[in-house]
PDB file of C-alpha atoms in Angstrom:
ATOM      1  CA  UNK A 200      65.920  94.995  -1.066  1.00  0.00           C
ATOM      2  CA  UNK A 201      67.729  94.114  -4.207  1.00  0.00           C
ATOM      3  CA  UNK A 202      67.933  95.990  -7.327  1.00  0.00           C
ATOM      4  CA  UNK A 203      67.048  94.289 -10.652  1.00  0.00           C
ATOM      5  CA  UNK A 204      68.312  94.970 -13.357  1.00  0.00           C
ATOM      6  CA  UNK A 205      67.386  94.738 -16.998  1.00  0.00           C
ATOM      7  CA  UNK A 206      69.936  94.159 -19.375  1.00  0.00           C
ATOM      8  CA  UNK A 207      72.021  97.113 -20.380  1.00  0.00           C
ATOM      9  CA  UNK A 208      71.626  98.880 -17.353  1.00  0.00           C
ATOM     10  CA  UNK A 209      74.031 100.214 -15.036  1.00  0.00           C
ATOM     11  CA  UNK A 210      74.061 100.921 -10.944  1.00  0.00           C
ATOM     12  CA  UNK A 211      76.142 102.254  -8.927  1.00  0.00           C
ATOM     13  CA  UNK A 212      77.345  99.169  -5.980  1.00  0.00           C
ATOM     14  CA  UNK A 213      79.416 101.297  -3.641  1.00  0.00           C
ATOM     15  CA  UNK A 214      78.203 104.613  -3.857  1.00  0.00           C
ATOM     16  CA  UNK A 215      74.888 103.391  -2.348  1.00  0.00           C
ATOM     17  CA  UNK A 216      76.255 100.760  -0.091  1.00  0.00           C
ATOM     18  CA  UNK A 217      78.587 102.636   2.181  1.00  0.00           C
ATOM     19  CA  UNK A 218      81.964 100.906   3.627  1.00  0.00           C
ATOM     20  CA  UNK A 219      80.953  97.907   1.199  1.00  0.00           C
ATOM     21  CA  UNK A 220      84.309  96.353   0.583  1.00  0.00           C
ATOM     22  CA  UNK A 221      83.773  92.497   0.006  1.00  0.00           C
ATOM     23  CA  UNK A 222      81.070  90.907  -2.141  1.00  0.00           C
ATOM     24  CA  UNK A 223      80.164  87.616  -3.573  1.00  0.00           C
ATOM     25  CA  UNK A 224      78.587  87.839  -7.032  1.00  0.00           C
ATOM     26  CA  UNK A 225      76.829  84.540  -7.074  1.00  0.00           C
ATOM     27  CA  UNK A 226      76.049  82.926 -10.818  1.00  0.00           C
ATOM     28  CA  UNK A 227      73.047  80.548 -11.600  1.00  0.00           C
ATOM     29  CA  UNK A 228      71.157  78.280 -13.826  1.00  0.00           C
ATOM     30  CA  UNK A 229      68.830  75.615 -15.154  1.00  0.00           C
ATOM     31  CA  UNK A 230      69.009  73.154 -18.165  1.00  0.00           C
ATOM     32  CA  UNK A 231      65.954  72.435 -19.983  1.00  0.00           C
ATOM     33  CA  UNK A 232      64.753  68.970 -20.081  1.00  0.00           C
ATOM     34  CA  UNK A 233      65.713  67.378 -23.270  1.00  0.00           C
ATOM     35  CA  UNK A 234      66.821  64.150 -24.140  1.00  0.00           C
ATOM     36  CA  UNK A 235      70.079  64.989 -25.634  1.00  0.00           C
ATOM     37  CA  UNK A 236      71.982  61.878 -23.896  1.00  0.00           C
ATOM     38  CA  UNK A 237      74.792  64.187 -22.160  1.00  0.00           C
ATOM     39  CA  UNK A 238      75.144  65.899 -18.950  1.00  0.00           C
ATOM     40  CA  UNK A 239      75.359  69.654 -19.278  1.00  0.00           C
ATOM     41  CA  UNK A 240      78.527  71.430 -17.063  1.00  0.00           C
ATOM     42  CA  UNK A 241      78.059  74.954 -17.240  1.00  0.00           C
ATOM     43  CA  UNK A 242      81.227  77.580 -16.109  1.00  0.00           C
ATOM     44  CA  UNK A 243      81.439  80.445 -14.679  1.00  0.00           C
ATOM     45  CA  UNK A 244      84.745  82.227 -15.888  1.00  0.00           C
ATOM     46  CA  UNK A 245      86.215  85.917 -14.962  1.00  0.00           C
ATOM     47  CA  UNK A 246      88.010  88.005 -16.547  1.00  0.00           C
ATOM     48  CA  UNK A 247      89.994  91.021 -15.278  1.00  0.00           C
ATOM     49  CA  UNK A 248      90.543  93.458 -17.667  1.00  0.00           C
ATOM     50  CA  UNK A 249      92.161  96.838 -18.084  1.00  0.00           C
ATOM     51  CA  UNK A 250      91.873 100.462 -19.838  1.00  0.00           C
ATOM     52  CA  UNK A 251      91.835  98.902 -22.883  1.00  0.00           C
ATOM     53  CA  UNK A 252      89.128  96.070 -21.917  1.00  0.00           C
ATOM     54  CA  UNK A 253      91.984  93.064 -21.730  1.00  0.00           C
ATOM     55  CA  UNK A 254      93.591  90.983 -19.438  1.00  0.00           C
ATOM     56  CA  UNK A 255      97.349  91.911 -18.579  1.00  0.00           C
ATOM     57  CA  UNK A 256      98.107  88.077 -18.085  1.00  0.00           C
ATOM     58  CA  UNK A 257      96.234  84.774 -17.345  1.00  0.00           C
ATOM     59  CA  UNK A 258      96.678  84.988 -13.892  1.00  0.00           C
ATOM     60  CA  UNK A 259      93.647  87.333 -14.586  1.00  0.00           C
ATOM     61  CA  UNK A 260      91.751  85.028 -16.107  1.00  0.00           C
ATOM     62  CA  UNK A 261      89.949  82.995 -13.403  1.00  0.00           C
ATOM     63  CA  UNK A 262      88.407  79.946 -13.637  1.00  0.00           C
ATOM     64  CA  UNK A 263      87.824  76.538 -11.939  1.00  0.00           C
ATOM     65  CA  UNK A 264      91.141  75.384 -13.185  1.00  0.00           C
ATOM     66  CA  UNK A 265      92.892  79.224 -11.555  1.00  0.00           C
ATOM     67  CA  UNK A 266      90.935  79.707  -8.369  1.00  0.00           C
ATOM     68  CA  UNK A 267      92.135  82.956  -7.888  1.00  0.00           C
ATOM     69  CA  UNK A 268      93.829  86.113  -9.583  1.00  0.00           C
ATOM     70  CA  UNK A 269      97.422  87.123  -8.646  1.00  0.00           C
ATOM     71  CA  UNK A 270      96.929  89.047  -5.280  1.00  0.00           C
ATOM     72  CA  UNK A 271      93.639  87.442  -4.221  1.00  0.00           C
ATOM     73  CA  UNK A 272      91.105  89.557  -4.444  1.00  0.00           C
ATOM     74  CA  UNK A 273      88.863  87.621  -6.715  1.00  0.00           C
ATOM     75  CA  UNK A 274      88.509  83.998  -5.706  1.00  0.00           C
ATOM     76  CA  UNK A 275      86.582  81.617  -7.895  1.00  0.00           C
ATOM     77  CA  UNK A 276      84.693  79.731  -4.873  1.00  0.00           C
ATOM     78  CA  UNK A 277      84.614  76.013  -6.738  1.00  0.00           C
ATOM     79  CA  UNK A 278      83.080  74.116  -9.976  1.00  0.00           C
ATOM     80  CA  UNK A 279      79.822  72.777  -9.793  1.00  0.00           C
ATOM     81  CA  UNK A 280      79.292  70.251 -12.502  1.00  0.00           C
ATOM     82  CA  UNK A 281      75.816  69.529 -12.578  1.00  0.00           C
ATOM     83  CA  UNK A 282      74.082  72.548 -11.854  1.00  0.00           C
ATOM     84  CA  UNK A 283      72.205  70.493  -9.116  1.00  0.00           C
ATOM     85  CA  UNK A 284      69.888  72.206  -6.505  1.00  0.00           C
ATOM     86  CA  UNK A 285      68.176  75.558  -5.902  1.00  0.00           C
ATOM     87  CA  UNK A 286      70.513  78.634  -5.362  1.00  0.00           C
ATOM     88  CA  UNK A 287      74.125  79.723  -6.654  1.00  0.00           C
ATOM     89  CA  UNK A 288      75.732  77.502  -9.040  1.00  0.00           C
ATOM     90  CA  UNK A 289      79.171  79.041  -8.529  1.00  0.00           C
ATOM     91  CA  UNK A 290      79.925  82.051  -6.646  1.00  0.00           C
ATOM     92  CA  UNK A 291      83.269  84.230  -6.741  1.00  0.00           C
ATOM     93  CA  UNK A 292      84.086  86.282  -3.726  1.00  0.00           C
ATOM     94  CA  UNK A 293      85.710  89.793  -4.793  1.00  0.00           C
ATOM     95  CA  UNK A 294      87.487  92.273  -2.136  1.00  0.00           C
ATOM     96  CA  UNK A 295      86.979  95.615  -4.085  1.00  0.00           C
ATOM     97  CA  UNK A 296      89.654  97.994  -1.923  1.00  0.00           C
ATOM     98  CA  UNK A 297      92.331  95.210  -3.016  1.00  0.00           C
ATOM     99  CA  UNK A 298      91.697  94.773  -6.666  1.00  0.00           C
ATOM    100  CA  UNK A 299      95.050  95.963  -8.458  1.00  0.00           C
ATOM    101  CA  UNK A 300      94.652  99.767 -10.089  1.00  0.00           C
ATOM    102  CA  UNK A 301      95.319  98.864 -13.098  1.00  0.00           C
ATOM    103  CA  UNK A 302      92.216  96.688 -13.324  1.00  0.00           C
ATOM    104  CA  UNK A 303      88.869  98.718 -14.461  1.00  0.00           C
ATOM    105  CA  UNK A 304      86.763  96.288 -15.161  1.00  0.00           C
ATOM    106  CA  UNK A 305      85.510  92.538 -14.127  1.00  0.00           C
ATOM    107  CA  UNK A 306      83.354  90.754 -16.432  1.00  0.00           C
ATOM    108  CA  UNK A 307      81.496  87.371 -15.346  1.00  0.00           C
ATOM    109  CA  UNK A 308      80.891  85.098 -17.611  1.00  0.00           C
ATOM    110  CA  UNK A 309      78.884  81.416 -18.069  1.00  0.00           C
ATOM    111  CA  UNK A 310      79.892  78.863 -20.590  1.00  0.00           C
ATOM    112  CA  UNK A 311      79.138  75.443 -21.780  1.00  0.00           C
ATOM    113  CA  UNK A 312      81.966  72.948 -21.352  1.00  0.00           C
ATOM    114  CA  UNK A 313      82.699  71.285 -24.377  1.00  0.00           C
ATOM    115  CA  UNK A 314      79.652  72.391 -26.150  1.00  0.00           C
ATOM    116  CA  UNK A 315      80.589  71.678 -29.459  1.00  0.00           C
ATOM    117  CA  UNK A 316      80.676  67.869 -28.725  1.00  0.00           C
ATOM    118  CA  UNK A 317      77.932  67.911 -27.078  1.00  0.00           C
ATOM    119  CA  UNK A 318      75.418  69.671 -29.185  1.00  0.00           C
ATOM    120  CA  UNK A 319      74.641  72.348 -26.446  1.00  0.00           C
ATOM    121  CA  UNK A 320      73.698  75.798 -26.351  1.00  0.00           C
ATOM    122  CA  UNK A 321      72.372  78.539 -24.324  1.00  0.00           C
ATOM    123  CA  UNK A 322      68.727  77.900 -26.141  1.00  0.00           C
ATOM    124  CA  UNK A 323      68.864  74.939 -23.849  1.00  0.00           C
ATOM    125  CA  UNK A 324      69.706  76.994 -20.427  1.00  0.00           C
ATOM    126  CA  UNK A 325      67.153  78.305 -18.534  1.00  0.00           C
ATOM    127  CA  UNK A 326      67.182  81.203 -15.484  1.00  0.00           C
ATOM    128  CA  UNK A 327      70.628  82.406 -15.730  1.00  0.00           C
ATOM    129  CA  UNK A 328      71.090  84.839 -13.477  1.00  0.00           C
ATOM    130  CA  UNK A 329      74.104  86.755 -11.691  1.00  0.00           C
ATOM    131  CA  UNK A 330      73.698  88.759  -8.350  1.00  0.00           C
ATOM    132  CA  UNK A 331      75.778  90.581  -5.840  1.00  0.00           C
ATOM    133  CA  UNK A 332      75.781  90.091  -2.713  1.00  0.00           C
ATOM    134  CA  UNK A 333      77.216  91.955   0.726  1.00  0.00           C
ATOM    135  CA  UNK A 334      79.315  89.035   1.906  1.00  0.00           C
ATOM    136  CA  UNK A 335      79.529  90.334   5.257  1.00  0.00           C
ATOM    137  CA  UNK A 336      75.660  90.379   5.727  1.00  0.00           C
ATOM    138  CA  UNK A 337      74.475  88.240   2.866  1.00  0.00           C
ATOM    139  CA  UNK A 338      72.205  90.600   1.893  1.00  0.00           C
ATOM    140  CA  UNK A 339      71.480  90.729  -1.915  1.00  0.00           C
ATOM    141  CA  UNK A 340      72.394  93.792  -3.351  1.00  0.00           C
ATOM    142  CA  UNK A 341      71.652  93.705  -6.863  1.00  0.00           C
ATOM    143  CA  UNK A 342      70.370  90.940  -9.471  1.00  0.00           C
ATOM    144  CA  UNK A 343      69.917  90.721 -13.495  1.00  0.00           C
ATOM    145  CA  UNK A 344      68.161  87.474 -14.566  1.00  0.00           C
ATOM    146  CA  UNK A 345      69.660  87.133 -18.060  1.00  0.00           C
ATOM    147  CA  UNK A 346      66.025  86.033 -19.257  1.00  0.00           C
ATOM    148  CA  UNK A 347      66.859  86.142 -23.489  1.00  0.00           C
ATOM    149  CA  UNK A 348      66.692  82.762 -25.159  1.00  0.00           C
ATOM    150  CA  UNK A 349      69.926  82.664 -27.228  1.00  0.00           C
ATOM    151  CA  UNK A 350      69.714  79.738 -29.672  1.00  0.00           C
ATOM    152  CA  UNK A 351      73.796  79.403 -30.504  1.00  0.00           C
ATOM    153  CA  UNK A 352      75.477  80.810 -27.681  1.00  0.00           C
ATOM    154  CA  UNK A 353      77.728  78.865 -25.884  1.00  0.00           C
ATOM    155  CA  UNK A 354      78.838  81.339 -23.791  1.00  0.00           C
ATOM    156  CA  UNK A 355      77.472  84.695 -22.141  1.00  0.00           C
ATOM    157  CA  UNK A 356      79.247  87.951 -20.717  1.00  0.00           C
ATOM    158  CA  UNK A 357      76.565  87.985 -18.028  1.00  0.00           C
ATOM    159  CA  UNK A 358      77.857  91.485 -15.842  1.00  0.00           C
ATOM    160  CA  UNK A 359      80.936  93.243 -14.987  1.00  0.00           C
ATOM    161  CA  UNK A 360      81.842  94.767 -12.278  1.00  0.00           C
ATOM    162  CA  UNK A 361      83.804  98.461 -13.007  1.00  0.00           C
ATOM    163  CA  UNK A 362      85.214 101.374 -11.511  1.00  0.00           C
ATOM    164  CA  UNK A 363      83.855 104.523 -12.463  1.00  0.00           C
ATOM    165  CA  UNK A 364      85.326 107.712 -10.316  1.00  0.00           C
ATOM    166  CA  UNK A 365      86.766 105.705  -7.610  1.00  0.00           C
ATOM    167  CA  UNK A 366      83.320 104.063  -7.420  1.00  0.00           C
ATOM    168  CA  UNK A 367      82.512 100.585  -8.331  1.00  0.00           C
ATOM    169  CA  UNK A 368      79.485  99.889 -10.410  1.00  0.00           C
ATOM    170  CA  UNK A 369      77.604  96.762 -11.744  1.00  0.00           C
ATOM    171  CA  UNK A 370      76.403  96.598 -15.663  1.00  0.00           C
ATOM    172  CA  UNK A 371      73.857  94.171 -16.725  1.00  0.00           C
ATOM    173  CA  UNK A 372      75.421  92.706 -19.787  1.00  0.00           C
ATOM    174  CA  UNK A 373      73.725  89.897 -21.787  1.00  0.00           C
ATOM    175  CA  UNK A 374      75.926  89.180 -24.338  1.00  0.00           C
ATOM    176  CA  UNK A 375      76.098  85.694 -25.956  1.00  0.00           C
ATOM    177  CA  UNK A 376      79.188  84.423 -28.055  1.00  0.00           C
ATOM    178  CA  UNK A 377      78.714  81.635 -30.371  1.00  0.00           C
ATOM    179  CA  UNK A 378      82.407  80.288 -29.781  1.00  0.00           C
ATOM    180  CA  UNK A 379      81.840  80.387 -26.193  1.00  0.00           C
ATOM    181  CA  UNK A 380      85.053  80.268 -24.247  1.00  0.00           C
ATOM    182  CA  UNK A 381      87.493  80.218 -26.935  1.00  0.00           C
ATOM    183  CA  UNK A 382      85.895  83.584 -28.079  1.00  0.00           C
ATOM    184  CA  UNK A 383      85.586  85.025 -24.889  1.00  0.00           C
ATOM    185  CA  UNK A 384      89.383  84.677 -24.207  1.00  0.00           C
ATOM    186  CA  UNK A 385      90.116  86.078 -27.301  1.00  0.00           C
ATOM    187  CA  UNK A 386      88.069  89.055 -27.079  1.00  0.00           C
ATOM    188  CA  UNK A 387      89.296  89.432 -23.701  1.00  0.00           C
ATOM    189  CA  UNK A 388      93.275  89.290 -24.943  1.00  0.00           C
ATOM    190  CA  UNK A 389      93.914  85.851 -24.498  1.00  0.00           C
ATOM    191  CA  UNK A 390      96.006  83.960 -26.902  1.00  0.00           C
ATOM    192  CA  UNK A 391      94.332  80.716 -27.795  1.00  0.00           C
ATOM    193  CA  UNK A 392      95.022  77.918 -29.528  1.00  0.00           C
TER     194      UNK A 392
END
């Protein structure tokens, strides 16, 4: 049975799942109803980070436009531009034993495309959730439903993945950014422009 989470909490993922070594964190949502004229195309973006919480390069900044980081371990699975359907929106398939040492952490993150132009914002998102899942069984292992109602944000750290003591471990996140991806890759050590 899954674990849920609420937001700010932590578990450990391979510590209780013995000989877990490939997941797929799968990343979902709803728009609300609203006659705003535009489609919405929501994101899901990753970001590997180091020590100091920042990318070493954009290779490690994955997205539907870089599949994949350097080596290969985390594979963005495809961009689904209308959010269509029941289930995962996006999913991103992660090999834990080959992520590169000097990566600690991997945050997953949902943004708007081009929300600015469009007039759209989190407050007009509904069930955003991430979850983890063992990709050899498809079990689900854990789940956080984000749940808040931000009003600005047009982007969200959702989770991140992170190594802790050799062990990897999954932290319910929930934090929106009113500059969406732009401030995300900032944050993150991105130069942007």
């Amino acid at each position: 049975m899954a674990i849920s989470l609420s937001k700010g909490q932590k578990v450990d993922l391979t510590k209780t799942n013995p000989g877990l070594t490939k997941v797929v964190v799968g990343l979902g949502w709803d728009t609300n109803k609203y006659d705003g004229g535009k489609d919405f195309d929501l994101d899901a973006s990753i970001f590997c980070a180091n020590a100091t919480g920042k990318v070493s390069s954009e290779s490690d900044f994955i997205f539907y436009n870089n599949p994949k980081n350097a080596n290969g371990s985390v594979v963005h699975n495809g961009d689904n531009r209308t959010g269509a359907g029941d289930g995962d929106d996006e999913q991103v398939s992660v090999d834990l034993n080959a992520i590169p040492a000097e990566t600690e952490k991997i945050a997953f993150c949902i943004t708007i495309h081009d929300a600015v132009a469009r007039s759209q914002n989190f407050g007009q998102v509904s069930n955003a959730y991430v979850r983890i899942l063992n990709e050899g069984t498809g079990a689900e292992l854990i789940r956080y439903d984000l749940g808040e109602d931000f009003s600005i944000e047009t982007g969200v750290v959702i989770g991140e993945l992170y190594r802790h003591s050799g062990e990897w471990k999954f932290s319910a996140i929930g934090s929106g950014y009113k500059d969406g991806l732009a401030g995300l890759a900032r944050d993150y050590g991105l130069q942007t422009n």
